[in-house]
JSON list of C-alpha atoms in Angstrom, two decimals:
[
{"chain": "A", "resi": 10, "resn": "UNK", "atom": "CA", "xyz": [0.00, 0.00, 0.00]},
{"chain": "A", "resi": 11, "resn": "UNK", "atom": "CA", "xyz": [1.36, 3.02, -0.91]},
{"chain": "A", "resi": 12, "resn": "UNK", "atom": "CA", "xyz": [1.12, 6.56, 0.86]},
{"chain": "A", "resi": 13, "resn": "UNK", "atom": "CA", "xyz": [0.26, 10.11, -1.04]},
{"chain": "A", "resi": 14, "resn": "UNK", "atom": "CA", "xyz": [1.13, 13.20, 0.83]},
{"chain": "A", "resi": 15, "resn": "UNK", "atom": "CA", "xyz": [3.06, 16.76, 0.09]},
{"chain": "A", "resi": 16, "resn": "UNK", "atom": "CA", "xyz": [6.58, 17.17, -0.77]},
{"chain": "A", "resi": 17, "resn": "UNK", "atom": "CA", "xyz": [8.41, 20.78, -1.77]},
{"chain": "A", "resi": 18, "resn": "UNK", "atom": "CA", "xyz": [10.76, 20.30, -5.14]},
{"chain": "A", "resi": 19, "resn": "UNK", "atom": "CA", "xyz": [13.07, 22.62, -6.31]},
{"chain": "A", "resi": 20, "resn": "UNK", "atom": "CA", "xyz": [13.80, 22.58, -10.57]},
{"chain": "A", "resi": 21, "resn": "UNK", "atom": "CA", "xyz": [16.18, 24.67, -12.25]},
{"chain": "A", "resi": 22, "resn": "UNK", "atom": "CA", "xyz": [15.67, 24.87, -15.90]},
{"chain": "A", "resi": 23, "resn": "UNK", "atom": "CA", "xyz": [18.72, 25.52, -18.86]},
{"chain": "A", "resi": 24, "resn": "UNK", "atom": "CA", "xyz": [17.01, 29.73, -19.46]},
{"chain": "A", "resi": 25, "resn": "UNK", "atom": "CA", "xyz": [17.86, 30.09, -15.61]},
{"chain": "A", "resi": 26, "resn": "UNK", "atom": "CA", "xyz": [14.09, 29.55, -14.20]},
{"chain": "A", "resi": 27, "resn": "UNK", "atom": "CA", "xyz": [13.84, 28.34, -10.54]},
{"chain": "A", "resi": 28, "resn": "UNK", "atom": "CA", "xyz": [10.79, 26.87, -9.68]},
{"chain": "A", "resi": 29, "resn": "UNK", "atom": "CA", "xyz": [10.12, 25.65, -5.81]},
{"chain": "A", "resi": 30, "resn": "UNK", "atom": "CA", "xyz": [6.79, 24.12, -5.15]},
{"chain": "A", "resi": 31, "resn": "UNK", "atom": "CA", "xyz": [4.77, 21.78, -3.35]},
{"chain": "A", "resi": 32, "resn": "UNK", "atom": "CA", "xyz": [3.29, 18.77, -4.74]},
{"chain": "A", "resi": 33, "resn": "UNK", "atom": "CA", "xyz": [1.68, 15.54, -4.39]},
{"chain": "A", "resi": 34, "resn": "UNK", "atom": "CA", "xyz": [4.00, 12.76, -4.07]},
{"chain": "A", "resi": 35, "resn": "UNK", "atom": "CA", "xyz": [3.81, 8.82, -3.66]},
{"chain": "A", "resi": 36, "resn": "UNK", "atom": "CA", "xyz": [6.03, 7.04, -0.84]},
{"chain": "A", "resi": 37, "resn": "UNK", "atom": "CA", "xyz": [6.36, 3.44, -1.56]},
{"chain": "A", "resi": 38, "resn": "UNK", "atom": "CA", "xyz": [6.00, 1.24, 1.51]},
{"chain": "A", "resi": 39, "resn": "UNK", "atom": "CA", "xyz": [9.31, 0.68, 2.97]},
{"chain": "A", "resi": 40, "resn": "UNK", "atom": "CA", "xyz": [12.03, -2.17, 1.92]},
{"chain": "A", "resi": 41, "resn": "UNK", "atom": "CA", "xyz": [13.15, -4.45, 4.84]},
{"chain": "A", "resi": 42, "resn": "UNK", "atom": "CA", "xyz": [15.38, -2.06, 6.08]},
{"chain": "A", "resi": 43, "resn": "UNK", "atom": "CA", "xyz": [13.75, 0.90, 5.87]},
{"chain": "A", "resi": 44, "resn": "UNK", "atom": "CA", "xyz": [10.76, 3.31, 7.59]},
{"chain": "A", "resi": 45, "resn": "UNK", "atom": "CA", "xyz": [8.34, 5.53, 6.50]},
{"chain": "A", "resi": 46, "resn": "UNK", "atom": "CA", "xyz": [8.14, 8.70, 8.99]},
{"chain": "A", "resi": 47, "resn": "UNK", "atom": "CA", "xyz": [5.52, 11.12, 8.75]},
{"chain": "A", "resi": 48, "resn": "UNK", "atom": "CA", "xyz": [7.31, 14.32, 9.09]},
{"chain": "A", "resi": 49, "resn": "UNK", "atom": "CA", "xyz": [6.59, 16.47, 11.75]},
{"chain": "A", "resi": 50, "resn": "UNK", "atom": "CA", "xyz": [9.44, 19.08, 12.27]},
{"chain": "A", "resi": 51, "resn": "UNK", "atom": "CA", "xyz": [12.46, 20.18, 9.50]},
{"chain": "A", "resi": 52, "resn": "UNK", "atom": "CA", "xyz": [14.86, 23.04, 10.35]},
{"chain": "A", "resi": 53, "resn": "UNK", "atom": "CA", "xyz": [15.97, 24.88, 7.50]},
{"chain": "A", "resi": 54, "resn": "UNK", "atom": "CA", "xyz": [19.49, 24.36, 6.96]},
{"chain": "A", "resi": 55, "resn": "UNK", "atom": "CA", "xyz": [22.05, 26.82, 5.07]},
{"chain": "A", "resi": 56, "resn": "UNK", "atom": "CA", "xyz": [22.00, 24.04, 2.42]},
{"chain": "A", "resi": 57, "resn": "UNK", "atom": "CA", "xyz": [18.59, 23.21, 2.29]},
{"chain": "A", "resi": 58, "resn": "UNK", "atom": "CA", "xyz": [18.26, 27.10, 1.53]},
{"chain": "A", "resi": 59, "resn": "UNK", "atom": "CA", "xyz": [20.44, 26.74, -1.50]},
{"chain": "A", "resi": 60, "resn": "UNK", "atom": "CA", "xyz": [18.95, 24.04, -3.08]},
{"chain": "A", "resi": 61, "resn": "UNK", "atom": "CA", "xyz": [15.56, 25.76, -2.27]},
{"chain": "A", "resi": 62, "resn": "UNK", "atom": "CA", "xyz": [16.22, 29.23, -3.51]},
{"chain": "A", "resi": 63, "resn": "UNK", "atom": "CA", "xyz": [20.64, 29.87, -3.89]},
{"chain": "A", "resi": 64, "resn": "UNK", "atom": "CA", "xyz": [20.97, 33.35, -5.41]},
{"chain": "A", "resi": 65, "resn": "UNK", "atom": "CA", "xyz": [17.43, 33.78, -7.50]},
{"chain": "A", "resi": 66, "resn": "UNK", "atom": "CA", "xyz": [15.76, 36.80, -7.59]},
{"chain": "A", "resi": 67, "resn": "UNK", "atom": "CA", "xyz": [12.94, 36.27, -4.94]},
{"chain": "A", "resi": 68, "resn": "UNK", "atom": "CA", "xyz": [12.45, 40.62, -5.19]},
{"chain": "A", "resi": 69, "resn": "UNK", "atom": "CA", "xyz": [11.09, 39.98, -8.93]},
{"chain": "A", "resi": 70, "resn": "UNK", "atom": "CA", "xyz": [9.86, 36.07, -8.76]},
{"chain": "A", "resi": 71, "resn": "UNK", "atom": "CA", "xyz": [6.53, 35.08, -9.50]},
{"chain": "A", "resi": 72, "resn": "UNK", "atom": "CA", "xyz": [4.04, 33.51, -5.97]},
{"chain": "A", "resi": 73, "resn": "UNK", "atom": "CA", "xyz": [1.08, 31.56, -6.58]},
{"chain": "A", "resi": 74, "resn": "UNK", "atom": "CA", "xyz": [-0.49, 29.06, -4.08]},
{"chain": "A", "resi": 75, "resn": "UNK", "atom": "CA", "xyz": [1.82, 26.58, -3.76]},
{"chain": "A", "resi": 76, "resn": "UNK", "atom": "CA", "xyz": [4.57, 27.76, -6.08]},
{"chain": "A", "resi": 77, "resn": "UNK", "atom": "CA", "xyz": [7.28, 30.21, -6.37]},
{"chain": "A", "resi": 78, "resn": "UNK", "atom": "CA", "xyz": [9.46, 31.19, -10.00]},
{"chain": "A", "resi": 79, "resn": "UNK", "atom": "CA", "xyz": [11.95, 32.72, -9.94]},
{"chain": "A", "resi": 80, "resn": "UNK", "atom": "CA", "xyz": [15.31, 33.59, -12.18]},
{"chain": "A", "resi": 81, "resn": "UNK", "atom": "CA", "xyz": [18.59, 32.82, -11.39]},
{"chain": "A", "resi": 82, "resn": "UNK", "atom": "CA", "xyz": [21.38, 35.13, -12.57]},
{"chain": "A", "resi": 83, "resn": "UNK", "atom": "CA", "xyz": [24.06, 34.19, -14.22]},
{"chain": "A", "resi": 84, "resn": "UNK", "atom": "CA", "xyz": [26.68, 32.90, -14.06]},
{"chain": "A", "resi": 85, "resn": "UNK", "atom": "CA", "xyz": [25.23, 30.64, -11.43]},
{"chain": "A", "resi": 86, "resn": "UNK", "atom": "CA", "xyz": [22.05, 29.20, -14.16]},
{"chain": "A", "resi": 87, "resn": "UNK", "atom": "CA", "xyz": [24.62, 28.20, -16.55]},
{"chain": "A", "resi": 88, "resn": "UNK", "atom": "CA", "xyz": [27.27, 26.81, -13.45]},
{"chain": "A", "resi": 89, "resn": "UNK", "atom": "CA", "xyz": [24.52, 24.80, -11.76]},
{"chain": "A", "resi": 90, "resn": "UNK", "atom": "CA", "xyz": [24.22, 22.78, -15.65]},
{"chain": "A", "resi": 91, "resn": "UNK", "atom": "CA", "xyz": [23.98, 19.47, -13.52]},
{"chain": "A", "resi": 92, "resn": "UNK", "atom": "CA", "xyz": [20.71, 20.14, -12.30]},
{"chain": "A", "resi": 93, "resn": "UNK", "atom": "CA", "xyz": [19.03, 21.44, -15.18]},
{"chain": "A", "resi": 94, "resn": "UNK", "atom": "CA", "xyz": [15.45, 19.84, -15.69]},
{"chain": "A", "resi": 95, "resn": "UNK", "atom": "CA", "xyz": [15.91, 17.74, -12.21]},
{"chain": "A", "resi": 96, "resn": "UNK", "atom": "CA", "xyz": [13.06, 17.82, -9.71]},
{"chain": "A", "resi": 97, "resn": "UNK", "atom": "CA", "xyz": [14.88, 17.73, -6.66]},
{"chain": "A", "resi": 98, "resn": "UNK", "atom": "CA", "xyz": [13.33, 17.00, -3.12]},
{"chain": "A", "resi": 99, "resn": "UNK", "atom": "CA", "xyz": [14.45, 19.34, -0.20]},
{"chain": "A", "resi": 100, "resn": "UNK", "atom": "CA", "xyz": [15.05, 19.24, 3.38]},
{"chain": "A", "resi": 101, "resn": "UNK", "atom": "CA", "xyz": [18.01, 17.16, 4.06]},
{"chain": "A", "resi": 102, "resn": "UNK", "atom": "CA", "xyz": [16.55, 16.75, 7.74]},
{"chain": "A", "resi": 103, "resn": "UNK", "atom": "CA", "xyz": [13.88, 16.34, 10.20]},
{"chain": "A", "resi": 104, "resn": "UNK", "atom": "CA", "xyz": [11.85, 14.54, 12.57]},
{"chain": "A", "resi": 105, "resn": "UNK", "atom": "CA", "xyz": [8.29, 12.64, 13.28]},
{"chain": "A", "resi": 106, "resn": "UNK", "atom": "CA", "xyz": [6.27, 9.19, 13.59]},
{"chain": "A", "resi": 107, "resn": "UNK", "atom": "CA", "xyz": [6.93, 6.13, 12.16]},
{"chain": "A", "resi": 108, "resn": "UNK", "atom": "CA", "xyz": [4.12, 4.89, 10.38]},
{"chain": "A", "resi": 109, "resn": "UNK", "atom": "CA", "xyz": [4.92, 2.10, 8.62]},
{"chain": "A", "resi": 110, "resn": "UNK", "atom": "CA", "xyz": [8.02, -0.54, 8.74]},
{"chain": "A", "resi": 111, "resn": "UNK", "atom": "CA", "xyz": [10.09, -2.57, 6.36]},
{"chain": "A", "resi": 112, "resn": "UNK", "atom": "CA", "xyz": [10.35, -6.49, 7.82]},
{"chain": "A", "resi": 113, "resn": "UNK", "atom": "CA", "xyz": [13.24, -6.09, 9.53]},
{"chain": "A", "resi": 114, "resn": "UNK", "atom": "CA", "xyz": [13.96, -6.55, 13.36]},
{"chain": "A", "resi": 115, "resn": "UNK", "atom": "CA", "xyz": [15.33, -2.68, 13.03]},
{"chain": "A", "resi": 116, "resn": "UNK", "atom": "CA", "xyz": [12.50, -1.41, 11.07]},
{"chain": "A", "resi": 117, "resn": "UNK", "atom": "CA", "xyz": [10.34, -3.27, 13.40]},
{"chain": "A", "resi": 118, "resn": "UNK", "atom": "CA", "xyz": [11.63, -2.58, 16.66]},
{"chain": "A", "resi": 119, "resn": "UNK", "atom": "CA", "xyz": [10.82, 1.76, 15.22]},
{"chain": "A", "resi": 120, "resn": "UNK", "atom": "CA", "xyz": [7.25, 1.25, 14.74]},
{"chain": "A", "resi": 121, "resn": "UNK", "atom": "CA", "xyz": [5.12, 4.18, 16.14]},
{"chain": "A", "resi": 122, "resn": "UNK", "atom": "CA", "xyz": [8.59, 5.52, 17.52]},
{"chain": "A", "resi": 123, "resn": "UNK", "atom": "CA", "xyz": [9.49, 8.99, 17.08]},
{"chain": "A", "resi": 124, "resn": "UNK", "atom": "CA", "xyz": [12.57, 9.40, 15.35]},
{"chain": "A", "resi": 125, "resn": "UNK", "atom": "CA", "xyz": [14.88, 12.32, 14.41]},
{"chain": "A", "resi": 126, "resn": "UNK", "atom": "CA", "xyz": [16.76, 11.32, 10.42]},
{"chain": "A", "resi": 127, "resn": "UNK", "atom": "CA", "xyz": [18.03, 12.81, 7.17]},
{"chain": "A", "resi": 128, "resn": "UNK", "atom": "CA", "xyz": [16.48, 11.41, 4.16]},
{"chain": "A", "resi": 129, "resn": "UNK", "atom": "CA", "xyz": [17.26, 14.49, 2.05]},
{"chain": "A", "resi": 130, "resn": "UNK", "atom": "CA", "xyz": [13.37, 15.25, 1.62]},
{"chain": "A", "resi": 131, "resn": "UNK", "atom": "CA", "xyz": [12.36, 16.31, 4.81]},
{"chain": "A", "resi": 132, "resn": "UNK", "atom": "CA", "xyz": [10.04, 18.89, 3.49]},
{"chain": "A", "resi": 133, "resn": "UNK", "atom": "CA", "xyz": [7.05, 16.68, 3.06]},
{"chain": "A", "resi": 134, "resn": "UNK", "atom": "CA", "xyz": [4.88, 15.01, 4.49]},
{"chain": "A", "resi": 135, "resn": "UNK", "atom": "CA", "xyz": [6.21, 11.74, 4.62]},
{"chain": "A", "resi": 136, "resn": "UNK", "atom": "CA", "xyz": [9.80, 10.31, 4.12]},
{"chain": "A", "resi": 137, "resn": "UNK", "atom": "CA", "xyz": [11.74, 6.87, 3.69]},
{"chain": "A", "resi": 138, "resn": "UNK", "atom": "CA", "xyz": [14.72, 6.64, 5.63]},
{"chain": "A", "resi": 139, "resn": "UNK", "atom": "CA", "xyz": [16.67, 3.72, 6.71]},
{"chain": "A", "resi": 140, "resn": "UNK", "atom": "CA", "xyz": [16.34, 2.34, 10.16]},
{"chain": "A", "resi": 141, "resn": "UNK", "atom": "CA", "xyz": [19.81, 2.29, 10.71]},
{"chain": "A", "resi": 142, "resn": "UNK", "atom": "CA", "xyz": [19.81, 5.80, 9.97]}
]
Protein backbone atom coordinates (compact mmCIF):
# COMPACT_ATOMS: atom_id res chain seq x y z
CA UNK A 1 0.00 0.00 0.00
CA UNK A 2 1.36 3.02 -0.91
CA UNK A 3 1.12 6.56 0.86
CA UNK A 4 0.26 10.11 -1.04
CA UNK A 5 1.13 13.20 0.83
CA UNK A 6 3.06 16.76 0.09
CA UNK A 7 6.58 17.17 -0.77
CA UNK A 8 8.41 20.78 -1.77
CA UNK A 9 10.76 20.30 -5.14
CA UNK A 10 13.07 22.62 -6.31
CA UNK A 11 13.80 22.58 -10.57
CA UNK A 12 16.18 24.67 -12.25
CA UNK A 13 15.67 24.87 -15.90
CA UNK A 14 18.72 25.52 -18.86
CA UNK A 15 17.01 29.73 -19.46
CA UNK A 16 17.86 30.09 -15.61
CA UNK A 17 14.09 29.55 -14.20
CA UNK A 18 13.84 28.34 -10.54
CA UNK A 19 10.79 26.87 -9.68
CA UNK A 20 10.12 25.65 -5.81
CA UNK A 21 6.79 24.12 -5.15
CA UNK A 22 4.77 21.78 -3.35
CA UNK A 23 3.29 18.77 -4.74
CA UNK A 24 1.68 15.54 -4.39
CA UNK A 25 4.00 12.76 -4.07
CA UNK A 26 3.81 8.82 -3.66
CA UNK A 27 6.03 7.04 -0.84
CA UNK A 28 6.36 3.44 -1.56
CA UNK A 29 6.00 1.24 1.51
CA UNK A 30 9.31 0.68 2.97
CA UNK A 31 12.03 -2.17 1.92
CA UNK A 32 13.15 -4.45 4.84
CA UNK A 33 15.38 -2.06 6.08
CA UNK A 34 13.75 0.90 5.87
CA UNK A 35 10.76 3.31 7.59
CA UNK A 36 8.34 5.53 6.50
CA UNK A 37 8.14 8.70 8.99
CA UNK A 38 5.52 11.12 8.75
CA UNK A 39 7.31 14.32 9.09
CA UNK A 40 6.59 16.47 11.75
CA UNK A 41 9.44 19.08 12.27
CA UNK A 42 12.46 20.18 9.50
CA UNK A 43 14.86 23.04 10.35
CA UNK A 44 15.97 24.88 7.50
CA UNK A 45 19.49 24.36 6.96
CA UNK A 46 22.05 26.82 5.07
CA UNK A 47 22.00 24.04 2.42
CA UNK A 48 18.59 23.21 2.29
CA UNK A 49 18.26 27.10 1.53
CA UNK A 50 20.44 26.74 -1.50
CA UNK A 51 18.95 24.04 -3.08
CA UNK A 52 15.56 25.76 -2.27
CA UNK A 53 16.22 29.23 -3.51
CA UNK A 54 20.64 29.87 -3.89
CA UNK A 55 20.97 33.35 -5.41
CA UNK A 56 17.43 33.78 -7.50
CA UNK A 57 15.76 36.80 -7.59
CA UNK A 58 12.94 36.27 -4.94
CA UNK A 59 12.45 40.62 -5.19
CA UNK A 60 11.09 39.98 -8.93
CA UNK A 61 9.86 36.07 -8.76
CA UNK A 62 6.53 35.08 -9.50
CA UNK A 63 4.04 33.51 -5.97
CA UNK A 64 1.08 31.56 -6.58
CA UNK A 65 -0.49 29.06 -4.08
CA UNK A 66 1.82 26.58 -3.76
CA UNK A 67 4.57 27.76 -6.08
CA UNK A 68 7.28 30.21 -6.37
CA UNK A 69 9.46 31.19 -10.00
CA UNK A 70 11.95 32.72 -9.94
CA UNK A 71 15.31 33.59 -12.18
CA UNK A 72 18.59 32.82 -11.39
CA UNK A 73 21.38 35.13 -12.57
CA UNK A 74 24.06 34.19 -14.22
CA UNK A 75 26.68 32.90 -14.06
CA UNK A 76 25.23 30.64 -11.43
CA UNK A 77 22.05 29.20 -14.16
CA UNK A 78 24.62 28.20 -16.55
CA UNK A 79 27.27 26.81 -13.45
CA UNK A 80 24.52 24.80 -11.76
CA UNK A 81 24.22 22.78 -15.65
CA UNK A 82 23.98 19.47 -13.52
CA UNK A 83 20.71 20.14 -12.30
CA UNK A 84 19.03 21.44 -15.18
CA UNK A 85 15.45 19.84 -15.69
CA UNK A 86 15.91 17.74 -12.21
CA UNK A 87 13.06 17.82 -9.71
CA UNK A 88 14.88 17.73 -6.66
CA UNK A 89 13.33 17.00 -3.12
CA UNK A 90 14.45 19.34 -0.20
CA UNK A 91 15.05 19.24 3.38
CA UNK A 92 18.01 17.16 4.06
CA UNK A 93 16.55 16.75 7.74
CA UNK A 94 13.88 16.34 10.20
CA UNK A 95 11.85 14.54 12.57
CA UNK A 96 8.29 12.64 13.28
CA UNK A 97 6.27 9.19 13.59
CA UNK A 98 6.93 6.13 12.16
CA UNK A 99 4.12 4.89 10.38
CA UNK A 100 4.92 2.10 8.62
CA UNK A 101 8.02 -0.54 8.74
CA UNK A 102 10.09 -2.57 6.36
CA UNK A 103 10.35 -6.49 7.82
CA UNK A 104 13.24 -6.09 9.53
CA UNK A 105 13.96 -6.55 13.36
CA UNK A 106 15.33 -2.68 13.03
CA UNK A 107 12.50 -1.41 11.07
CA UNK A 108 10.34 -3.27 13.40
CA UNK A 109 11.63 -2.58 16.66
CA UNK A 110 10.82 1.76 15.22
CA UNK A 111 7.25 1.25 14.74
CA UNK A 112 5.12 4.18 16.14
CA UNK A 113 8.59 5.52 17.52
CA UNK A 114 9.49 8.99 17.08
CA UNK A 115 12.57 9.40 15.35
CA UNK A 116 14.88 12.32 14.41
CA UNK A 117 16.76 11.32 10.42
CA UNK A 118 18.03 12.81 7.17
CA UNK A 119 16.48 11.41 4.16
CA UNK A 120 17.26 14.49 2.05
CA UNK A 121 13.37 15.25 1.62
CA UNK A 122 12.36 16.31 4.81
CA UNK A 123 10.04 18.89 3.49
CA UNK A 124 7.05 16.68 3.06
CA UNK A 125 4.88 15.01 4.49
CA UNK A 126 6.21 11.74 4.62
CA UNK A 127 9.80 10.31 4.12
CA UNK A 128 11.74 6.87 3.69
CA UNK A 129 14.72 6.64 5.63
CA UNK A 130 16.67 3.72 6.71
CA UNK A 131 16.34 2.34 10.16
CA UNK A 132 19.81 2.29 10.71
CA UNK A 133 19.81 5.80 9.97
Amino acid sequence: MTTTGKQIFSTLDAEGTLTVEVAESTFPDPKPSQVLVRMEAAPINPSDLALLFGPADLENAEFSPGKIVAKMPEPFASGAKGRHGQRLPVGNEGAGTVVAAGDSDAAQALMGQRVACVPGNAFSQYALAEAAM
